[in-house]
Coordinates of C-alpha atoms in Angstrom, one line a residue:
Chain A
M244 CA 3.1 -36.8 -10.8
I245 CA 5.6 -34.6 -13.1
A246 CA 7.5 -36.4 -15.9
G247 CA 11.4 -36.4 -14.7
E248 CA 11.3 -36.2 -10.8
P249 CA 11.8 -39.3 -8.6
L250 CA 9.1 -41.4 -7.9
D251 CA 8.3 -40.3 -3.8
L252 CA 7.4 -36.7 -4.9
D253 CA 4.0 -37.1 -4.0
E254 CA 5.2 -38.3 -0.4
K255 CA 7.3 -35.5 -0.5
K256 CA 4.7 -33.1 -0.9
Q257 CA 2.6 -34.9 1.4
Q258 CA 5.4 -34.8 4.7
A259 CA 5.5 -31.2 3.6
A260 CA 1.7 -30.2 3.9
D261 CA 1.6 -32.2 6.9
W262 CA 4.7 -30.5 9.0
F263 CA 3.2 -26.9 7.4
R264 CA -0.2 -28.0 9.2
Q265 CA 1.6 -29.6 12.4
L266 CA 3.4 -26.4 12.5
R267 CA 0.4 -24.0 12.2
D268 CA -1.4 -26.3 14.7
D269 CA 1.5 -25.8 17.5
I270 CA 2.3 -21.9 16.4
C271 CA -1.4 -21.6 17.2
Q272 CA -1.4 -23.0 20.1
R273 CA 1.7 -21.1 21.9
F274 CA 0.0 -18.1 20.9
E275 CA -3.0 -18.6 22.3
A276 CA -1.2 -19.3 25.7
L277 CA 0.4 -16.3 25.5
E278 CA -3.0 -14.5 25.4
E279 CA -3.8 -16.1 28.6
A280 CA -0.8 -15.6 30.2
A281 CA -1.2 -11.7 29.6
G282 CA -2.8 -11.0 32.7
E283 CA -1.0 -8.5 34.7
S284 CA -0.9 -5.1 32.3
Q285 CA -2.6 -2.7 30.5
L286 CA -3.6 -6.1 28.3
A287 CA -5.4 -7.3 31.6
D288 CA -9.4 -5.7 30.4
S289 CA -9.6 -7.6 27.5
P290 CA -10.1 -10.9 27.5
P291 CA -7.6 -13.6 25.8
G292 CA -7.7 -13.9 22.0
R293 CA -8.6 -17.5 20.0
F294 CA -8.0 -18.0 16.4
E295 CA -10.7 -18.4 14.4
R296 CA -9.9 -20.6 11.5
K297 CA -11.7 -20.1 7.7
P298 CA -11.3 -22.6 5.0
W299 CA -10.8 -21.7 1.5
Q300 CA -10.9 -23.5 -1.7
R301 CA -8.8 -22.0 -5.3
P302 CA -11.0 -22.4 -8.4
E303 CA -8.2 -23.7 -10.3
G304 CA -7.1 -26.6 -7.8
G305 CA -5.8 -27.0 -4.3
G306 CA -6.7 -24.5 -1.4
G307 CA -6.1 -23.6 1.8
E308 CA -7.0 -22.6 5.6
M309 CA -7.1 -19.4 7.1
G310 CA -6.6 -18.8 10.6
L311 CA -6.8 -15.0 12.3
M312 CA -6.8 -14.0 15.9
R313 CA -7.7 -10.7 17.0
G314 CA -6.5 -10.6 20.9
R315 CA -5.2 -8.4 23.6
V316 CA -1.1 -9.4 23.1
F317 CA -1.8 -9.6 19.3
E318 CA -3.9 -7.3 18.1
K319 CA -3.9 -8.9 15.0
V320 CA -2.4 -12.4 13.6
G321 CA -2.5 -14.3 10.8
V322 CA -1.3 -17.7 10.6
N323 CA -2.3 -19.7 6.8
I324 CA -1.6 -22.6 5.3
S325 CA -2.6 -23.7 2.0
V326 CA -1.5 -26.5 -0.9
V327 CA -2.2 -25.3 -4.2
H328 CA -1.6 -26.6 -7.5
G329 CA -2.4 -25.9 -11.2
Q330 CA -0.9 -24.4 -14.3
F331 CA 1.2 -21.2 -14.3
S332 CA 0.5 -19.2 -17.2
E333 CA 2.7 -18.2 -19.8
E334 CA 3.3 -15.3 -18.8
F335 CA 4.6 -16.3 -15.5
R336 CA 6.4 -19.5 -16.6
K337 CA 10.1 -18.4 -17.5
S338 CA 10.0 -16.4 -14.5
I339 CA 9.6 -20.0 -12.4
R340 CA 12.5 -22.0 -11.8
G341 CA 11.7 -25.3 -13.8
A342 CA 8.7 -24.2 -15.2
D343 CA 9.7 -22.8 -18.8
E344 CA 8.7 -25.9 -20.8
D345 CA 6.4 -27.2 -18.6
G346 CA 4.0 -25.1 -16.3
R347 CA 2.1 -27.3 -13.8
F348 CA 3.0 -26.5 -10.4
W349 CA 2.2 -27.7 -6.7
A350 CA 3.2 -25.5 -3.7
G351 CA 2.7 -26.1 0.0
G352 CA 3.2 -23.6 2.9
I353 CA 2.5 -21.9 5.9
S354 CA 2.7 -18.1 6.5
L355 CA 2.5 -15.8 9.3
V356 CA 2.4 -12.0 10.4
A357 CA 2.0 -11.1 13.6
H358 CA 1.3 -7.8 14.8
P359 CA 1.0 -7.2 18.4
H360 CA -0.7 -4.9 20.3
N361 CA 2.0 -3.7 22.4
P362 CA 4.5 -1.4 20.9
F363 CA 7.4 -2.9 22.5
V364 CA 6.8 -6.4 21.1
P365 CA 8.2 -6.3 17.4
T366 CA 5.8 -7.4 14.9
A367 CA 7.2 -10.6 13.1
H368 CA 7.0 -12.6 9.6
M369 CA 7.7 -16.2 9.3
N370 CA 6.6 -18.1 6.0
T371 CA 8.2 -21.4 4.8
R372 CA 7.2 -23.2 1.8
F373 CA 7.7 -26.6 -0.6
I374 CA 7.1 -26.3 -4.3
A375 CA 7.4 -28.6 -7.4
T376 CA 7.2 -27.4 -11.0
T377 CA 10.1 -30.3 -13.1
K378 CA 11.9 -29.3 -10.5
S379 CA 11.3 -29.2 -6.6
W380 CA 12.5 -27.2 -3.6
F381 CA 12.3 -25.2 -0.4
G382 CA 12.4 -21.3 0.5
G383 CA 11.1 -19.3 3.4
G384 CA 12.2 -17.5 6.1
G385 CA 11.6 -15.4 9.5
D386 CA 12.2 -11.8 10.3
L387 CA 11.8 -9.7 13.1
T388 CA 10.2 -6.0 12.4
P389 CA 10.8 -4.2 16.1
M390 CA 8.1 -0.6 16.5
L391 CA 10.8 0.9 18.7
P392 CA 14.3 0.0 18.7
D393 CA 15.0 -2.9 20.2
T394 CA 18.5 -4.3 19.7
E395 CA 18.0 -6.6 22.5
A396 CA 15.2 -8.3 20.4
A397 CA 17.5 -8.1 17.3
E398 CA 20.2 -10.2 18.6
A399 CA 18.5 -13.0 20.2
F400 CA 16.3 -13.5 17.6
H401 CA 19.2 -13.2 15.2
A402 CA 21.4 -15.7 17.4
A403 CA 19.1 -18.1 17.5
L404 CA 18.5 -18.6 13.4
K405 CA 22.3 -18.3 13.5
T406 CA 22.1 -21.4 15.5
C407 CA 19.9 -23.4 13.6
C408 CA 21.2 -22.6 10.3
D409 CA 24.9 -23.4 11.4
G410 CA 23.6 -26.9 12.6
H411 CA 22.5 -27.7 8.9
D412 CA 25.6 -25.6 6.9
P413 CA 27.8 -23.2 8.6
A414 CA 27.5 -20.8 4.8
Y415 CA 23.4 -20.6 5.2
Y416 CA 23.2 -18.2 8.4
P417 CA 25.2 -15.4 6.4
K418 CA 24.2 -16.0 2.9
F419 CA 20.7 -16.1 4.2
K420 CA 20.7 -12.7 6.6
E421 CA 21.9 -11.1 3.8
W422 CA 19.4 -12.6 1.2
C423 CA 16.9 -11.2 4.0
D424 CA 18.6 -8.1 4.4
S425 CA 18.4 -6.8 0.8
Y426 CA 15.0 -8.5 0.0
F427 CA 13.2 -6.3 2.9
F428 CA 14.5 -2.7 1.9
L429 CA 12.2 0.4 1.3
N430 CA 13.8 1.5 -2.6
H431 CA 11.8 4.4 -1.9
R432 CA 12.7 5.5 1.6
Q433 CA 16.2 3.9 1.7
E434 CA 15.8 2.2 4.6
P435 CA 15.1 -1.6 6.3
R436 CA 11.9 -2.6 7.1
G437 CA 13.2 -4.0 9.9
S438 CA 15.6 -6.0 12.0
G439 CA 16.1 -8.6 9.1
G440 CA 16.3 -12.3 10.3
I441 CA 17.0 -15.2 7.2
F442 CA 15.6 -15.5 4.2
Y443 CA 16.4 -18.4 1.7
D444 CA 14.9 -19.8 -1.9
N445 CA 15.6 -22.4 -4.4
L446 CA 16.5 -25.1 -1.8
E447 CA 17.7 -27.9 -3.3
T448 CA 20.7 -29.4 -2.2
G449 CA 20.4 -33.0 -3.2
D450 CA 19.5 -34.1 -0.2
W451 CA 16.2 -33.8 0.1
Q452 CA 15.5 -35.0 3.8
A453 CA 18.3 -32.8 4.7
D454 CA 16.6 -29.7 3.0
F455 CA 13.5 -30.7 4.8
A456 CA 14.6 -31.1 8.1
F457 CA 16.4 -27.5 7.6
T458 CA 13.2 -26.3 6.9
R459 CA 11.3 -27.7 10.3
D460 CA 14.1 -26.0 11.8
V461 CA 13.6 -22.8 10.8
G462 CA 9.9 -22.5 11.6
C463 CA 10.7 -24.0 15.2
C464 CA 13.4 -21.6 15.6
F465 CA 11.3 -18.8 14.6
R466 CA 8.5 -19.8 17.1
D467 CA 10.4 -20.6 19.7
S468 CA 12.6 -17.3 19.9
Y469 CA 9.6 -15.1 18.6
C470 CA 7.2 -16.6 21.8
Q471 CA 9.9 -15.6 24.1
I472 CA 10.4 -12.0 22.9
V473 CA 6.7 -11.8 22.9
A474 CA 6.7 -13.0 26.8
E475 CA 9.3 -11.0 27.8
R476 CA 7.8 -7.8 26.3
M477 CA 4.4 -8.0 26.7
N478 CA 3.4 -6.7 30.0
Q479 CA 5.5 -3.7 29.7
P480 CA 3.5 -0.3 30.3
W481 CA 3.6 1.3 27.4
G482 CA 1.8 5.1 26.1
E483 CA -0.1 7.5 23.9
A484 CA 3.2 8.3 22.2
E485 CA 4.7 4.8 21.8
R486 CA 1.6 3.8 20.3
H487 CA 1.7 7.1 17.8
A488 CA 5.3 5.0 16.7
Q489 CA 4.0 1.6 16.1
L490 CA 1.3 2.9 14.0
V491 CA 3.6 5.0 12.1
Q492 CA 6.0 2.7 11.8
R493 CA 3.4 0.3 10.8
G494 CA 2.9 2.4 7.8
R495 CA 5.7 1.5 6.6
Y496 CA 5.2 -2.6 6.9
V497 CA 2.1 -1.8 4.4
E498 CA 4.2 0.4 2.0
F499 CA 6.4 -2.6 1.7
N500 CA 3.8 -5.2 1.6
L501 CA 1.9 -3.5 -1.0
L502 CA 4.6 -1.5 -3.1
Q503 CA 7.7 -4.5 -3.0
D504 CA 6.6 -7.9 -1.6
R505 CA 6.6 -10.2 -4.6
G506 CA 4.3 -12.5 -3.1
T507 CA 1.6 -10.2 -2.5
L508 CA 2.1 -9.1 -5.6
F509 CA 2.0 -12.3 -7.4
G510 CA -0.8 -13.3 -5.6
L511 CA -2.8 -10.2 -6.3
K512 CA -2.2 -10.6 -9.8
T513 CA -2.7 -14.2 -10.2
G514 CA -5.9 -14.3 -8.2
G515 CA -5.0 -15.6 -5.1
N516 CA -7.4 -15.4 -1.6
I517 CA -7.3 -11.8 -1.4
E518 CA -8.7 -12.1 2.3
A519 CA -5.7 -14.6 2.8
I520 CA -2.9 -12.1 1.0
L521 CA -3.6 -9.2 3.0
M522 CA -4.1 -10.8 6.3
S523 CA -0.4 -9.8 6.6
L524 CA -2.0 -6.0 6.5
P525 CA -1.6 -4.5 10.2
P526 CA -5.2 -3.5 11.5
E527 CA -4.6 0.1 12.4
V528 CA -1.9 2.4 11.1
R529 CA -1.2 5.8 10.7
W530 CA 0.5 8.4 8.0
P531 CA -0.1 11.1 10.6
Chain B
M111 CA 12.7 26.1 -24.8
I112 CA 12.1 22.5 -27.0
A113 CA 12.8 22.8 -30.5
G114 CA 9.3 22.7 -32.9
E115 CA 7.0 24.4 -30.5
P116 CA 5.5 27.6 -30.8
L117 CA 7.6 30.6 -29.8
D118 CA 5.0 31.3 -26.8
L119 CA 5.5 27.8 -25.0
D120 CA 7.5 29.4 -22.3
E121 CA 4.6 32.1 -21.9
K122 CA 1.8 28.7 -21.5
K123 CA 4.1 27.2 -19.1
Q124 CA 4.1 30.6 -16.8
Q125 CA 0.6 31.2 -17.3
A126 CA -0.4 27.7 -16.0
A127 CA 2.0 27.5 -13.5
D128 CA 0.7 30.7 -12.4
W129 CA -3.0 29.1 -12.0
F130 CA -1.4 26.2 -10.4
R131 CA -0.5 28.6 -7.7
Q132 CA -3.5 30.7 -7.6
L133 CA -5.7 28.2 -7.8
R134 CA -3.9 26.4 -4.6
D135 CA -4.3 29.7 -2.3
D136 CA -7.9 29.6 -3.3
I137 CA -8.4 26.2 -2.4
C138 CA -6.5 26.5 0.9
Q139 CA -8.2 29.9 1.6
R140 CA -11.5 27.8 1.5
F141 CA -10.2 25.1 3.3
E142 CA -9.4 27.1 6.2
A143 CA -12.6 28.7 6.3
L144 CA -14.3 25.6 6.5
E145 CA -12.4 24.8 9.6
E146 CA -13.1 28.4 10.9
A147 CA -16.8 27.6 10.2
A148 CA -17.3 24.2 12.2
G149 CA -17.9 25.1 15.6
E150 CA -21.2 23.6 16.4
S151 CA -20.3 19.8 16.2
Q152 CA -18.3 17.1 17.9
L153 CA -15.5 18.9 15.7
A154 CA -16.0 21.9 18.0
D155 CA -12.9 21.0 20.7
S156 CA -10.4 20.7 18.3
P157 CA -8.9 24.6 16.9
P158 CA -9.2 25.2 13.3
G159 CA -6.9 24.2 11.0
R160 CA -4.2 25.6 9.1
F161 CA -2.3 25.0 6.2
E162 CA 1.5 24.8 6.5
R163 CA 3.4 25.1 4.0
K164 CA 6.9 23.2 2.9
P165 CA 9.0 24.1 -0.5
W166 CA 11.4 21.3 -2.0
Q167 CA 13.7 21.3 -4.7
R168 CA 14.6 18.9 -7.1
P169 CA 18.1 17.8 -7.8
E170 CA 17.4 17.2 -11.7
G171 CA 15.6 20.6 -12.1
G172 CA 12.2 22.6 -10.6
G173 CA 10.7 21.7 -7.6
G174 CA 7.5 22.7 -5.4
E175 CA 5.4 23.4 -2.5
M176 CA 4.0 21.5 -0.1
G177 CA 1.1 22.3 1.4
L178 CA -0.4 20.3 4.5
M179 CA -3.3 20.8 7.1
R180 CA -4.1 19.0 10.0
G181 CA -7.4 20.2 11.3
R182 CA -10.4 19.6 12.6
V183 CA -12.9 19.1 9.5
F184 CA -9.7 18.0 7.5
E185 CA -8.1 15.1 9.5
K186 CA -5.2 15.4 7.2
V187 CA -5.4 17.6 3.6
G188 CA -2.6 18.2 1.3
V189 CA -2.7 20.8 -1.5
N190 CA 0.6 20.3 -3.8
I191 CA 2.2 22.6 -6.7
S192 CA 5.0 21.5 -8.2
V193 CA 6.8 22.7 -11.6
V194 CA 9.6 20.4 -12.7
H195 CA 11.6 19.8 -15.5
G196 CA 14.3 17.7 -17.1
Q197 CA 15.1 14.8 -18.7
F198 CA 13.1 11.6 -19.3
S199 CA 15.7 8.1 -18.8
E200 CA 15.8 6.2 -22.0
E201 CA 13.4 3.6 -20.0
F202 CA 10.6 6.4 -19.6
R203 CA 11.1 8.1 -23.1
K204 CA 8.8 5.3 -24.8
S205 CA 6.1 5.6 -22.6
I206 CA 5.2 9.8 -22.6
R207 CA 4.1 11.2 -25.4
G208 CA 6.0 12.8 -27.5
A209 CA 9.3 12.3 -25.3
D210 CA 10.4 9.3 -27.5
E211 CA 13.3 11.0 -29.8
D212 CA 14.2 14.1 -27.3
G213 CA 13.6 13.2 -23.6
R214 CA 13.8 16.7 -22.4
F215 CA 9.9 17.7 -20.3
W216 CA 8.5 20.3 -18.4
A217 CA 5.3 19.5 -15.8
G218 CA 3.6 21.8 -13.9
G219 CA 0.5 21.2 -11.8
I220 CA -1.6 21.1 -8.7
S221 CA -2.6 17.8 -6.7
L222 CA -5.2 17.6 -4.2
V223 CA -6.0 14.9 -1.2
A224 CA -8.5 15.6 1.4
H225 CA -9.4 13.2 4.0
P226 CA -11.6 14.5 6.5
H227 CA -12.3 13.7 9.6
N228 CA -16.2 13.1 10.0
P229 CA -17.2 9.7 8.1
F230 CA -20.2 11.6 6.6
V231 CA -17.6 13.9 4.8
P232 CA -16.5 12.3 1.4
T233 CA -12.7 11.7 0.8
A234 CA -11.6 13.9 -2.6
H235 CA -8.8 13.9 -4.7
M236 CA -8.0 16.3 -7.8
N237 CA -5.2 16.8 -9.5
T238 CA -4.7 19.4 -13.0
R239 CA -0.9 19.6 -14.9
F240 CA 0.5 20.9 -17.5
I241 CA 3.3 18.9 -19.5
A242 CA 5.3 20.0 -22.2
T243 CA 7.7 17.4 -24.1
T244 CA 8.5 17.7 -27.9
K245 CA 4.1 18.2 -27.4
S246 CA 2.4 19.6 -24.9
W247 CA -0.7 18.9 -23.1
F248 CA -3.6 19.1 -20.0
G249 CA -4.4 16.3 -17.9
G250 CA -6.0 15.8 -14.7
G251 CA -9.8 15.3 -13.2
G252 CA -11.4 15.1 -9.8
D253 CA -13.1 12.1 -8.1
L254 CA -14.9 11.8 -4.9
T255 CA -15.3 9.0 -2.5
P256 CA -17.5 8.8 0.2
M257 CA -16.4 6.9 3.1
L258 CA -20.3 5.8 3.5
P259 CA -22.7 5.4 1.0
D260 CA -23.6 8.7 0.2
T261 CA -25.7 9.2 -3.5
E262 CA -26.5 12.5 -3.0
A263 CA -23.2 13.8 -2.4
A264 CA -22.1 11.2 -5.9
E265 CA -25.2 13.1 -7.7
A266 CA -23.9 16.6 -6.9
F267 CA -20.2 16.2 -7.7
H268 CA -21.3 14.7 -11.2
A269 CA -24.0 17.3 -12.1
A270 CA -21.4 20.1 -11.4
L271 CA -18.5 18.4 -13.4
K272 CA -21.0 17.8 -16.1
T273 CA -22.0 21.6 -16.0
C274 CA -18.2 22.4 -16.2
C275 CA -17.8 19.9 -18.7
D276 CA -20.5 20.7 -21.2
G277 CA -19.8 24.4 -21.1
H278 CA -16.6 23.2 -23.2
D279 CA -17.7 20.5 -25.2
P280 CA -20.4 18.1 -24.6
A281 CA -18.4 14.8 -25.8
Y282 CA -16.2 15.7 -22.9
Y283 CA -18.1 14.4 -19.6
P284 CA -19.6 10.7 -20.8
K285 CA -15.8 10.1 -22.3
F286 CA -13.8 11.9 -19.3
K287 CA -16.2 10.0 -16.4
E288 CA -15.6 6.5 -17.8
W289 CA -11.9 7.0 -18.1
C290 CA -12.4 8.1 -14.5
D291 CA -14.7 4.6 -13.8
S292 CA -11.8 2.9 -15.5
Y293 CA -8.9 4.1 -14.0
F294 CA -10.2 4.3 -10.2
F295 CA -11.1 0.5 -10.4
L296 CA -9.3 -1.9 -7.6
N297 CA -8.5 -5.2 -9.7
H298 CA -7.5 -7.4 -7.4
R299 CA -11.0 -6.6 -5.4
Q300 CA -13.0 -5.8 -8.5
E301 CA -15.0 -2.7 -6.8
P302 CA -14.8 1.4 -7.9
R303 CA -12.4 3.2 -5.8
G304 CA -15.3 5.9 -4.6
S305 CA -18.2 7.1 -6.4
G306 CA -15.9 8.7 -9.9
G307 CA -15.4 12.0 -11.5
I308 CA -13.8 13.0 -14.4
F309 CA -10.0 11.9 -15.8
Y310 CA -8.6 13.3 -18.6
D311 CA -5.2 13.6 -20.2
N312 CA -3.1 14.1 -23.4
L313 CA -5.8 17.4 -24.0
E314 CA -4.9 18.7 -26.7
T315 CA -7.1 20.2 -29.2
G316 CA -4.9 22.8 -31.0
D317 CA -6.9 25.8 -29.1
W318 CA -4.3 26.0 -26.4
Q319 CA -6.4 29.1 -24.8
A320 CA -9.5 26.8 -24.9
D321 CA -7.9 24.1 -23.0
F322 CA -6.4 26.0 -20.4
A323 CA -9.6 27.5 -19.7
F324 CA -11.3 23.9 -19.6
T325 CA -8.5 23.0 -17.1
R326 CA -8.9 25.9 -14.8
D327 CA -12.8 25.5 -15.0
V328 CA -12.3 21.8 -14.0
G329 CA -10.5 23.3 -10.8
C330 CA -12.8 25.6 -9.9
C331 CA -15.7 23.0 -10.4
F332 CA -14.1 20.7 -8.1
R333 CA -13.4 23.5 -5.4
D334 CA -17.1 24.9 -5.3
S335 CA -18.3 21.4 -5.6
Y336 CA -16.7 19.6 -2.9
C337 CA -16.3 22.7 -0.4
Q338 CA -20.4 22.8 -0.4
I339 CA -20.4 18.9 -0.2
V340 CA -17.8 19.4 2.8
A341 CA -20.1 22.4 4.3
E342 CA -23.6 20.7 4.2
R343 CA -22.1 17.1 6.1
M344 CA -19.3 18.1 8.6
N345 CA -21.6 19.1 11.5
Q346 CA -23.3 15.7 11.2
P347 CA -23.0 13.7 14.1
W348 CA -21.6 10.2 13.9
G349 CA -20.2 7.1 16.5
E350 CA -17.8 4.6 16.3
A351 CA -19.6 2.3 14.1
E352 CA -19.2 5.4 11.3
R353 CA -15.7 6.2 11.9
H354 CA -14.7 2.3 11.8
A355 CA -16.2 2.0 8.6
Q356 CA -14.3 5.2 7.1
L357 CA -11.2 3.7 8.4
V358 CA -11.6 0.3 6.4
Q359 CA -13.0 2.3 3.7
R360 CA -9.5 4.4 3.8
G361 CA -7.7 1.3 3.3
R362 CA -9.0 0.7 0.0
Y363 CA -7.5 3.7 -0.6
V364 CA -4.1 2.9 0.4
E365 CA -3.9 -0.3 -1.7
F366 CA -4.7 1.7 -4.5
N367 CA -2.5 4.3 -4.3
L368 CA 0.4 2.0 -3.7
L369 CA -0.8 -1.1 -5.9
Q370 CA -1.9 0.3 -9.1
D371 CA -2.0 4.6 -8.8
R372 CA 0.4 5.0 -11.7
G373 CA 1.1 8.9 -10.5
T374 CA 2.3 7.5 -7.0
L375 CA 4.4 4.3 -8.5
F376 CA 5.9 6.8 -11.2
G377 CA 7.1 9.4 -8.4
L378 CA 8.1 6.9 -6.1
K379 CA 10.5 4.8 -9.3
T380 CA 11.6 8.5 -10.7
G381 CA 13.2 9.2 -7.2
G382 CA 9.7 12.1 -6.7
N383 CA 9.4 13.8 -3.3
I384 CA 8.7 10.9 -1.7
E385 CA 6.7 13.2 1.6
A386 CA 4.8 14.9 -1.2
I387 CA 4.2 11.6 -3.2
L388 CA 2.9 9.5 -0.2
M389 CA 0.7 13.0 1.5
S390 CA -2.3 11.4 0.1
L391 CA -2.2 8.4 2.2
P392 CA -5.2 8.5 5.1
P393 CA -3.6 9.6 8.6
E394 CA -5.3 6.5 10.2
V395 CA -6.4 3.4 8.9
R396 CA -8.2 0.1 10.0
W397 CA -7.2 -3.5 8.4
P398 CA -9.5 -5.3 10.7

């Protein structure tokens, strides 16, 4: 336990970690159900995919479980959970909330990146986490990246997130949407990575139960909204031109993740699990 | 002209720029000849490629010419030349030789990245440049990245570079080989990007003609050695397993260029020509 925190911090960590695992199980089940359901399309010739899980240990403390599915609806989708703890190096302490004088930390979370096979099905990303240093807070979000223009999907996704946010605080959606837009922006191309969503960090309102409930809702909202978007599009026929456009668009995803994404760069620099970190990269990409 | 330099600096710039252009013309011609020659293989169904050239202007001063060929031997190869000049921002001055007190600079160079279609033909990179601040120097090098293990190609390439270097200074090859090995190393995977080659920078021995002659020889040596390696392998049959291994290996190339390559990151951060800078990225890649 870290000095200065209320006595039940360990219980909070446990509840958060349990939730991330439950959400992981739930999402994997829903994604596998979509794999089963996609029988009446170009995808019918391939067998439905199943997640393969692979635990990993972090030498410095903790570890996680990767879940990877190479399916017919989801050409590649990773759903990872992790609970890690340790001590931030001097180099990182100043840039991390509450770690300036005491480098000990605990971090639990879930992260997901889905690269569907069908170019008409948007790529999606979701991540939520609970972090404890001398302070403790929630962070995360979800965002959608259509490979071909898809206003309808973007609107449905944002509407679902707005409803989710508004149920907790009417200030959340506008603030977290803007945060997402400014974060997922490719500086060198001066273009957004996708259609956005929400992104939040340092969420510590003083009411832990409320913050935790919001984080749970973000996960559920993402799951339900994205599964519906996938289900509505996965059987739509596509051709080589759409596939090509998709593979080129995926290049932007790679550029963002390797050039800018703080989580990716932080993980690679601090000796994180390479396989888990780079699971976000698309299965096939083109820079023609 | 920059204060403090000998009177003939402008002539040096002109001679260097003329050479980079001549080498570019020469290499493009040789690569197009290889495209023509590759008739008796899996590649025979595709037409031989031709370079397309595209000039670009840099708003701050100077510009360049991109050369891109999407062929049958070379799935994608970029050969770019540029001559740019201007003023380094305060931010960069301290990290650039001779620019600390006077931020004016001139830089001319050629850069090449070749991604062959046939997985048995190694990927290659070459770049040489002449840079002038209050100091002036040459830099560059060439390196080979086999997509499938190819000791023979690596040995032939290194032998040619050693002969080239030894003709100028016996200390060059060991020093520049090691520089290359340490530069083209993927930190997060703890693995070399390829089979190496040579890399040099800040070459200013006091004998400009000798330094220029060395830089010309590096370009010619790369051209001759690489063209021979390509010619010997381009008609070799391959299958889906080799193609898959190639596409995965190309992923490492992308990771290096976007995570570590100083030239790429510097160019993207300083508003360089995105299209020219990212021409190095492979046409098709897999992260399975």
